[in-house]
Short mmCIF file of C-alpha atoms in Angstrom, two decimals:
data_model
loop_
_atom_site.label_atom_id
_atom_site.label_comp_id
_atom_site.label_asym_id
_atom_site.label_seq_id
_atom_site.Cartn_x
_atom_site.Cartn_y
_atom_site.Cartn_z
CA LEU A 1 76.07 44.22 20.49
CA ASN A 2 72.83 44.20 18.49
CA ASN A 3 73.89 47.40 16.71
CA TYR A 4 76.79 45.61 15.01
CA SER A 5 77.31 42.45 13.01
CA ASN A 6 77.84 39.20 14.93
CA ASN A 7 80.52 38.24 12.37
CA VAL A 8 82.87 40.86 13.88
CA THR A 9 82.94 39.15 17.31
CA LYS A 10 82.95 35.65 15.79
CA GLN A 11 85.99 36.39 13.65
CA ALA A 12 87.84 37.90 16.63
CA ILE A 13 87.42 34.58 18.50
CA LYS A 14 88.54 32.64 15.39
CA ASP A 15 91.67 34.83 15.12
CA ALA A 16 92.46 34.18 18.80
CA CYS A 17 91.98 30.44 18.21
CA ASP A 18 94.41 30.54 15.26
CA SER A 19 96.98 32.39 17.39
CA PHE A 20 96.79 29.76 20.16
CA THR A 21 97.04 26.93 17.61
CA LYS A 22 100.19 28.48 16.13
CA PHE A 23 101.62 28.89 19.64
CA PHE A 24 101.00 25.27 20.68
CA ASN A 25 102.46 24.03 17.37
CA GLY A 26 105.62 26.10 18.03
CA TYR A 27 105.18 28.54 15.13
CA SER A 28 104.78 31.74 17.19
CA ASN A 29 104.97 33.22 20.69
CA PHE A 30 102.13 33.27 23.22
CA PRO A 31 99.31 35.59 22.06
CA LYS A 32 99.15 38.99 23.74
CA PHE A 33 96.05 40.80 24.85
CA LYS A 34 95.22 43.88 22.80
CA SER A 35 95.71 47.31 24.35
CA LYS A 36 93.16 50.09 23.79
CA LYS A 37 95.97 52.65 23.61
CA LYS A 38 98.58 50.92 21.45
CA SER A 39 96.75 48.30 19.36
CA ARG A 40 95.56 49.03 15.84
CA HIS A 41 91.78 49.35 15.59
CA SER A 42 90.38 46.86 13.09
CA PHE A 43 87.34 44.67 12.46
CA TYR A 44 86.16 41.95 10.07
CA GLN A 45 83.31 41.95 7.55
CA ASP A 46 81.48 38.92 6.17
CA THR A 47 82.33 38.20 2.51
CA GLU A 48 78.69 37.38 1.70
CA LYS A 49 77.31 40.65 3.12
CA ILE A 50 79.89 43.11 1.79
CA LYS A 51 79.10 44.88 -1.51
CA ILE A 52 81.59 46.89 -3.54
CA THR A 53 81.28 49.24 -6.49
CA LYS A 54 83.92 51.39 -8.16
CA THR A 55 83.10 54.36 -5.89
CA HIS A 56 81.35 52.94 -2.78
CA VAL A 57 81.40 50.03 -0.34
CA LYS A 58 78.47 48.68 1.69
CA LEU A 59 79.27 47.17 5.09
CA GLU A 60 76.96 44.98 7.15
CA LYS A 61 75.03 46.84 9.91
CA LEU A 62 77.30 49.87 9.72
CA THR A 63 75.99 53.22 8.51
CA THR A 64 76.50 56.94 8.94
CA SER A 65 72.82 57.71 8.18
CA ARG A 66 70.24 58.38 10.96
CA LYS A 67 67.15 57.84 8.79
CA ARG A 68 64.65 55.05 9.35
CA ASN A 69 65.48 53.27 6.11
CA LYS A 70 69.21 53.66 6.86
CA GLN A 71 70.14 50.29 5.32
CA LYS A 72 69.34 51.71 1.89
CA PHE A 73 71.78 54.56 2.58
CA ASN A 74 74.42 52.22 4.03
CA TRP A 75 77.01 53.05 1.34
CA ILE A 76 80.39 54.55 2.28
CA LYS A 77 82.27 56.54 -0.35
CA LEU A 78 85.76 55.32 -1.23
CA ALA A 79 88.60 57.86 -1.38
CA GLU A 80 90.35 55.85 -4.13
CA LYS A 81 88.02 55.01 -7.00
CA GLY A 82 88.26 51.79 -8.98
CA ARG A 83 91.05 50.23 -6.90
CA ILE A 84 89.02 47.14 -5.91
CA PRO A 85 88.01 44.86 -8.83
CA THR A 86 84.24 44.38 -9.26
CA GLY A 87 82.21 41.85 -11.23
CA LYS A 88 79.97 38.79 -11.01
CA ASN A 89 82.74 36.17 -11.15
CA ILE A 90 85.04 37.87 -8.61
CA LYS A 91 85.33 36.27 -5.17
CA TYR A 92 86.37 38.38 -2.17
CA ILE A 93 88.48 36.93 0.66
CA ASN A 94 89.00 38.15 4.25
CA PRO A 95 87.81 41.80 4.17
CA ARG A 96 89.31 43.86 7.00
CA ILE A 97 88.75 47.51 7.96
CA THR A 98 91.57 49.20 9.90
CA TYR A 99 92.17 52.63 11.43
CA ASP A 100 95.66 54.18 11.41
CA GLY A 101 94.83 57.17 13.64
CA LEU A 102 93.86 59.40 10.71
CA ASN A 103 91.91 57.41 8.10
CA TRP A 104 89.95 54.18 7.76
CA TRP A 105 91.29 51.62 5.27
CA ILE A 106 89.70 48.55 3.72
CA SER A 107 91.94 45.65 2.68
CA ILE A 108 90.44 42.71 0.82
CA GLY A 109 91.75 39.66 -1.03
CA VAL A 110 90.53 38.99 -4.57
CA LYS A 111 90.58 35.51 -6.09
CA GLU A 112 91.43 35.34 -9.79
CA GLU A 113 93.00 32.91 -12.24
CA LYS A 114 96.73 33.19 -12.83
CA GLU A 115 98.38 32.84 -16.23
CA ASN A 116 101.55 30.77 -16.20
CA ASN A 117 104.00 32.12 -18.76
CA THR A 118 107.66 31.15 -18.35
CA SER A 119 108.74 31.60 -21.98
CA TYR A 120 110.36 35.01 -21.50
CA GLN A 121 112.81 34.13 -18.72
CA THR A 122 116.24 35.77 -18.54
CA GLU A 123 119.28 34.53 -16.60
CA GLY A 124 119.27 34.52 -12.81
CA ILE A 125 120.24 37.53 -10.69
CA GLY A 126 121.79 38.14 -7.28
CA ILE A 127 120.68 41.03 -5.03
CA ASP A 128 122.96 42.50 -2.37
CA LEU A 129 121.05 44.65 0.16
CA GLY A 130 122.85 47.30 2.15
CA VAL A 131 122.87 50.73 3.76
CA LYS A 132 124.86 52.82 1.27
CA GLU A 133 122.73 51.53 -1.63
CA LEU A 134 119.43 49.81 -0.96
CA ALA A 135 120.05 47.10 -3.58
CA VAL A 136 122.91 46.27 -5.96
CA ILE A 137 122.07 43.80 -8.73
CA SER A 138 124.57 41.38 -10.29
CA ASN A 139 123.98 42.91 -13.75
CA GLY A 140 125.44 46.22 -12.51
CA GLU A 141 122.13 47.99 -11.77
CA LYS A 142 121.98 50.01 -8.53
CA PHE A 143 119.02 51.30 -6.53
CA LYS A 144 119.97 54.25 -4.34
CA ASN A 145 119.12 54.79 -0.69
CA ILE A 146 116.00 56.98 -0.90
CA ASN A 147 116.52 58.25 2.67
CA LYS A 148 119.57 60.19 1.43
CA SER A 149 117.55 62.16 -1.14
CA PHE A 150 116.90 65.88 -0.61
CA LYS A 151 113.13 65.42 -0.32
CA MET A 152 113.34 62.69 2.35
CA LYS A 153 115.99 64.54 4.36
CA LYS A 154 113.70 67.56 4.45
CA LEU A 155 110.71 65.48 5.63
CA ILE A 156 112.75 63.64 8.30
CA LYS A 157 114.10 66.96 9.60
CA LYS A 158 110.56 68.36 9.77
CA HIS A 159 109.46 65.21 11.65
CA LYS A 160 112.18 65.72 14.28
CA ARG A 161 111.20 69.36 14.78
CA LEU A 162 107.54 68.45 15.30
CA GLN A 163 108.49 65.81 17.88
CA LYS A 164 110.51 68.40 19.81
CA GLN A 165 107.62 70.89 19.66
CA ILE A 166 105.16 68.35 21.09
CA SER A 167 107.63 67.40 23.83
CA ARG A 168 107.99 71.06 24.83
CA LYS A 169 104.19 71.50 24.87
CA TYR A 170 103.85 68.56 27.27
CA ASP A 171 106.53 70.04 29.57
CA MET A 172 104.70 73.39 29.63
CA ASN A 173 101.44 71.74 30.77
CA LYS A 174 102.77 69.33 33.40
CA THR A 175 101.77 69.58 37.08
CA GLU A 176 103.39 67.82 40.01
CA ILE A 177 101.32 65.13 41.77
CA GLU A 178 100.70 65.86 45.43
CA GLY A 179 102.55 63.62 47.86
CA ARG A 180 104.90 62.22 45.19
CA GLU A 181 108.27 63.67 44.35
CA ASN A 182 109.37 63.85 40.71
CA ARG A 183 105.95 62.56 39.61
CA TYR A 184 104.07 64.70 37.10
CA LYS A 185 100.63 64.75 35.52
CA TYR A 186 100.57 65.74 31.85
CA GLN A 187 97.55 67.53 30.42
CA LYS A 188 96.79 67.09 26.74
CA THR A 189 95.55 70.39 25.30
CA LYS A 190 93.82 71.02 21.97
CA ASN A 191 97.06 72.39 20.53
CA ILE A 192 98.85 69.15 21.46
CA VAL A 193 96.12 67.08 19.77
CA LYS A 194 96.48 69.22 16.60
CA ALA A 195 100.28 68.86 16.64
CA GLU A 196 100.07 65.08 17.13
CA LYS A 197 97.68 64.74 14.17
CA LYS A 198 100.10 66.77 12.07
CA LEU A 199 102.94 64.48 13.20
CA LYS A 200 100.93 61.36 12.25
CA ARG A 201 100.23 62.74 8.78
CA LEU A 202 103.90 63.52 8.24
CA TYR A 203 105.07 60.11 9.48
CA ARG A 204 102.53 58.38 7.24
CA ARG A 205 103.83 60.37 4.26
CA ILE A 206 107.43 59.30 5.00
CA LYS A 207 106.34 55.66 5.45
CA VAL A 208 104.30 55.63 2.23
CA ILE A 209 107.24 57.05 0.19
CA ARG A 210 109.56 54.31 1.51
CA ASP A 211 106.93 51.61 0.97
CA ASP A 212 106.20 52.76 -2.59
CA TYR A 213 109.93 52.80 -3.42
CA THR A 214 110.43 49.18 -2.32
CA HIS A 215 107.31 48.20 -4.29
CA GLN A 216 108.72 49.81 -7.45
CA ILE A 217 112.08 48.02 -7.11
CA THR A 218 110.68 44.55 -6.32
CA THR A 219 108.08 44.80 -9.12
CA SER A 220 110.68 45.86 -11.71
CA LEU A 221 112.97 42.96 -10.70
CA VAL A 222 110.21 40.35 -10.84
CA LYS A 223 108.68 41.62 -14.11
CA ALA A 224 112.05 41.10 -15.82
CA LYS A 225 111.28 37.35 -15.28
CA PRO A 226 114.70 36.01 -14.28
CA LYS A 227 115.15 32.24 -13.91
CA TYR A 228 115.92 32.69 -10.21
CA ILE A 229 116.65 35.43 -7.66
CA VAL A 230 119.20 35.02 -4.86
CA ILE A 231 119.21 37.16 -1.69
CA GLU A 232 120.99 36.89 1.66
CA ASP A 233 119.40 35.67 4.88
CA LEU A 234 120.18 38.84 6.84
CA ASN A 235 120.01 38.90 10.63
CA VAL A 236 118.28 42.31 10.79
CA SER A 237 117.57 42.17 14.54
CA GLY A 238 121.27 41.50 15.17
CA MET A 239 122.31 44.29 12.80
CA LEU A 240 120.11 46.77 14.72
CA LYS A 241 122.30 46.26 17.81
CA ASN A 242 124.97 48.36 16.10
CA LYS A 243 124.19 51.78 17.62
CA LYS A 244 125.97 53.74 14.89
CA LEU A 245 124.08 52.11 12.01
CA ALA A 246 120.82 51.09 13.72
CA ARG A 247 118.79 54.06 12.45
CA ALA A 248 120.08 53.74 8.87
CA ILE A 249 119.34 49.98 8.83
CA PHE A 250 115.85 50.52 10.27
CA GLU A 251 115.00 53.16 7.63
CA GLN A 252 116.02 50.81 4.80
CA SER A 253 113.25 48.28 5.70
CA LEU A 254 115.35 45.28 4.61
CA ARG A 255 112.95 42.69 6.05
CA GLU A 256 110.02 44.34 4.27
CA PHE A 257 111.98 44.24 0.99
CA ARG A 258 112.43 40.48 1.37
CA ARG A 259 108.74 39.95 2.29
CA LYS A 260 107.51 41.75 -0.83
CA LEU A 261 109.98 39.90 -3.03
CA GLU A 262 108.83 36.53 -1.63
CA TYR A 263 105.14 36.88 -2.48
CA LYS A 264 105.79 38.57 -5.85
CA CYS A 265 108.09 35.72 -6.87
CA LYS A 266 105.22 33.30 -6.10
CA TRP A 267 102.92 35.36 -8.35
CA TYR A 268 105.32 35.12 -11.31
CA ASP A 269 106.55 31.54 -10.59
CA ILE A 270 110.14 32.67 -10.01
CA ASN A 271 112.44 30.59 -7.83
CA LEU A 272 113.61 32.71 -4.87
CA ILE A 273 116.75 31.30 -3.23
CA ILE A 274 117.80 32.35 0.29
CA THR A 275 121.50 31.81 1.01
CA ASP A 276 122.92 30.45 4.20
CA ARG A 277 123.14 33.16 6.88
CA TYR A 278 126.91 32.72 7.24
CA PHE A 279 127.67 32.70 3.50
CA PRO A 280 130.57 35.21 3.04
CA SER A 281 129.34 36.86 -0.15
CA SER A 282 131.38 40.06 0.38
CA LYS A 283 134.65 38.27 1.21
CA ILE A 284 134.74 35.85 -1.75
CA CYS A 285 136.39 36.92 -4.99
CA SER A 286 133.86 36.60 -7.83
CA ASN A 287 136.70 35.81 -10.28
CA CYS A 288 138.91 33.18 -8.62
CA GLY A 289 137.01 32.26 -5.42
CA HIS A 290 139.70 33.44 -2.99
CA ILE A 291 138.34 34.40 0.45
CA LYS A 292 139.64 37.65 1.96
CA LEU A 293 139.27 37.26 5.73
CA ASP A 294 140.54 40.71 6.72
CA LEU A 295 137.85 42.64 4.78
CA LYS A 296 136.48 45.56 6.84
CA LEU A 297 133.17 47.39 6.56
CA SER A 298 135.02 50.60 5.66
CA ASN A 299 136.58 48.94 2.57
CA ARG A 300 134.13 49.90 -0.19
CA LYS A 301 136.29 48.35 -2.95
CA TYR A 302 137.20 44.69 -3.09
CA ARG A 303 140.84 43.98 -4.01
CA CYS A 304 141.70 40.30 -4.43
CA ASP A 305 145.13 39.29 -3.07
CA SER A 306 145.27 36.25 -5.39
CA CYS A 307 144.19 37.41 -8.89
CA GLY A 308 144.34 41.20 -8.39
CA LEU A 309 140.67 41.81 -9.18
CA GLU A 310 139.49 45.30 -8.17
CA LEU A 311 135.73 45.72 -8.00
CA ASP A 312 132.98 47.51 -6.06
CA ARG A 313 132.35 45.63 -2.83
CA ASP A 314 128.56 45.39 -3.24
CA LEU A 315 128.74 44.43 -6.92
CA ASN A 316 131.22 41.66 -6.08
CA ALA A 317 128.82 40.36 -3.40
CA SER A 318 125.85 40.38 -5.80
CA ILE A 319 127.82 38.38 -8.42
CA ASN A 320 128.71 35.80 -5.75
CA LEU A 321 125.03 35.57 -4.82
CA LYS A 322 124.14 34.97 -8.46
CA ASP A 323 126.66 32.08 -8.63
CA TYR A 324 125.41 30.63 -5.31
CA PRO A 325 123.00 28.03 -6.85
CA ILE A 326 125.77 26.76 -9.18
CA LYS A 327 128.64 26.52 -6.67
CA HIS A 328 126.67 25.87 -3.45
CA ARG A 329 123.63 23.95 -2.37
CA PRO A 330 120.56 26.23 -2.56
CA SER A 331 117.69 26.48 -0.09
CA VAL A 332 114.47 27.45 -1.83
CA ALA A 333 112.08 29.86 -0.04
#
């Protein structure tokens, strides 16, 4: 333990204490013990001891040098230059170093003053999230499902092939355990380790493309500075029970979209309104307010039986979400 900083073990105990406090207050489930195989490797660094430049970072009692004066050479080169702000007046918060199986990452909070500017606000917008299109905005703008693009289809297909190759390699190197029927021992060869690293790199690439796409959409919506944004309170865990659409819903990352929108709206002082979970945004006519009870998921166009309005189903839902604060009682996130 003397080879590493005592702040690493102290913070681990503090994190466990916070987890138990949240559990006893009813905010979360009972904390689980970390697994060496499945858990993400991470550790904490003290904010007073960490030093950051545009190209390097210095961590407390952690070095790759074997020389006697190793603390002088205790600088680790950053892969991305100039991403972390540096300066005398900058205060760092909660630095964490994590390992994703391929690379080490440093994540750190930076405290800075925020400028409040609400003079360039436009009218409010409603956002309808879905599977066919990721997001349909009430002003008519559409953001496509990136998983249907040629590039992503190619990467997903390659990912499936690699998974099958690794599975076949395991089957080739299995041996039956003596005295136990249908029990096998799997040997991990060097070729399997290489293939698994290749699979991790590919999965990370797919994940980063999806994550970057949601970042681009949420940032563009928030930077337009609308008066308010309305989204649905989707039951994603319930939607995943549909076996036919579960994979498509999972790939859309709908919960992650909402999470990013929530904290970005706080940055720009935009009121984010979450509708009631049972609000029938797709069934209500945006023109006359008539509710169509027999609307099916296969009906991609909304045809009103009362006023004869014919409109795209998702666009109609987004317009109803935009009118939600005016016609219904809003719940602010």
